[in-house]
Phi, psi and omega in degrees: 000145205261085174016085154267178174208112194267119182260202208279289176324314199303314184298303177316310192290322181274340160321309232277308197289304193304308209301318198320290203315314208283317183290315177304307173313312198254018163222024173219031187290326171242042151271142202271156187301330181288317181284333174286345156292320176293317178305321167287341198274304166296344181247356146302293195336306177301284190315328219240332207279347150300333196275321166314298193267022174231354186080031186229062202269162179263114165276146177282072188044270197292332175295300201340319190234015153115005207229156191310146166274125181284330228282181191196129130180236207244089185212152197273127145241176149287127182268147174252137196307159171314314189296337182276327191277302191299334181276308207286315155329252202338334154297329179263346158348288196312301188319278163308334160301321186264318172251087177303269244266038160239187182274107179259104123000095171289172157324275190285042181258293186341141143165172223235106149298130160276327178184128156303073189293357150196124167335119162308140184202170216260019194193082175256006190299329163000269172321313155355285182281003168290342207298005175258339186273299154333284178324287182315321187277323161314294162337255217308337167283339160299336166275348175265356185264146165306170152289113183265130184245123185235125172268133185257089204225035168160203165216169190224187191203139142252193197277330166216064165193149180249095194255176162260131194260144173243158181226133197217151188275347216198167219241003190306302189293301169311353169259338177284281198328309154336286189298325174315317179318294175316315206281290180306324200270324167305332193241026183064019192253023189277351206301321195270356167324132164102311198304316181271296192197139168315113226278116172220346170291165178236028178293169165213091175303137207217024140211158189234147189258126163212043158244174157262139202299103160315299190252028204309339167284321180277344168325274187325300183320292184327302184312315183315267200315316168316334219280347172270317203336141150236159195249347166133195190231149165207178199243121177264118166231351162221165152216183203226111175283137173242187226163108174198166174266205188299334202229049162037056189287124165351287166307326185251299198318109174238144209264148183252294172208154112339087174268108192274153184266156192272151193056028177284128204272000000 
């Protein structure tokens, strides 16, 4: 792998999901993508959500002391539709009102990765200079896919993060991912796919901790009561090849191309 730089949360945190895909895979192998998002969506939860309320949150390094993130790279995401994106604020209001001082997610931050085409990383020129070969491969994986419907429903937790749980009824986002996969390993491009854990959630994280937790008992609570809430639904009818850094930040993010998904209205 090309001098990537993992800091301490990223790795826990996508640990905590391979083990979820992994505990999950051997007892939900014929379960429909909803219940196994849930089973996975629950058993962070279960793991995480004492750990909260007790105050033994992960901080995150690089918010911790303040300083711009260097790392860069390459990933196809998704937007969650205006209304959701309007709930989901209003949820982190609620957060932030009670826990100032972490890292919140804006609005136009919101998104549903679809695939990491390579890990951010301090050295992303490589990758780079590949970057018209992505763009073709992002294509070509992209034309056969629908338009995708995602439910936005409750919340989940690791140890220094707050995501919004997705739910998808069907195999449409996981057969896209499959061809992107397909699409990089024809052109050489797979090396960096893949790397913390094979992508199969459908989440968004949209806080990070990088403090120790003031309140951490009305935290948990706040969280508890989240665990139905809903936040919508939206219909993926395009994506986007980004340029961003680890926390897909506003400011450094830039869009490279645009993909509308076919039969899109």
């Amino acid at each position: 792998m090309l001098a990537g730089l993992h800091h301490r949360d990223g790795i826990k945190v996508w640990a905590c999901l391979r083990t979820q895909q992994m505990k999950a895979s051997l007892h939900m192998s014929k379960s429909g993508p909803r219940d196994r998002l849930r089973a996975r969506y629950d058993e962070l939860w279960s793991e995480t959500i004492g750990r909260i309320r007790a105050g033994r949150v992960e901080l995150d390094p690089a918010l911790e002391v303040r300083v711009p993130d260097q790392r860069r790279g390459l990933t196809v995401i998704a937007r969650p539709s205006p209304a959701v994106r309007q709930r989901v604020a209003e949820f982190l209001r609620e957060l932030r009102h009670l826990e100032p001082d972490h890292y919140y997610y804006t609005a136009p931050e919101f998104h549903l990765t679809v695939l990491s085409l390579f890990t951010a990383t301090v050295n992303p020129e490589p990758f780079f200079a590949q970057k018209e070969h992505y763009i073709s491969a992002v294509g070509s994986a992209s034309q056969k896919a629908a338009p995708i419907s995602i439910e936005f429903n409750g919340v989940t937790a690791s140890p220094g993060t707050v995501m919004i749980q997705g739910f998808f009824d069907n195999d449409a986002l996981n057969d896209l991912r499959d061809a992107l996969r397909s699409q990089l390993r024809v052109r050489g491009l797979a090396e960096g796919v893949d790397r913390r854990y094979r992508l199969e959630f459908d989440h968004m994280t949209v806080a990070r901790f990088r403090a120790p937790l003031v309140e951490s008992e009305r935290f948990a609570t706040v969280l508890e009561q989240a665990r139905g809430r809903s936040f919508g639904v939206t219909t993926v009818r395009s994506l986007s090849l980004v340029e961003n850094d680890w926390y897909m930040s506003h400011r450094v993010t830039e869009t490279v191309k645009r993909y509308r998904l076919p039969h899109s209205a």
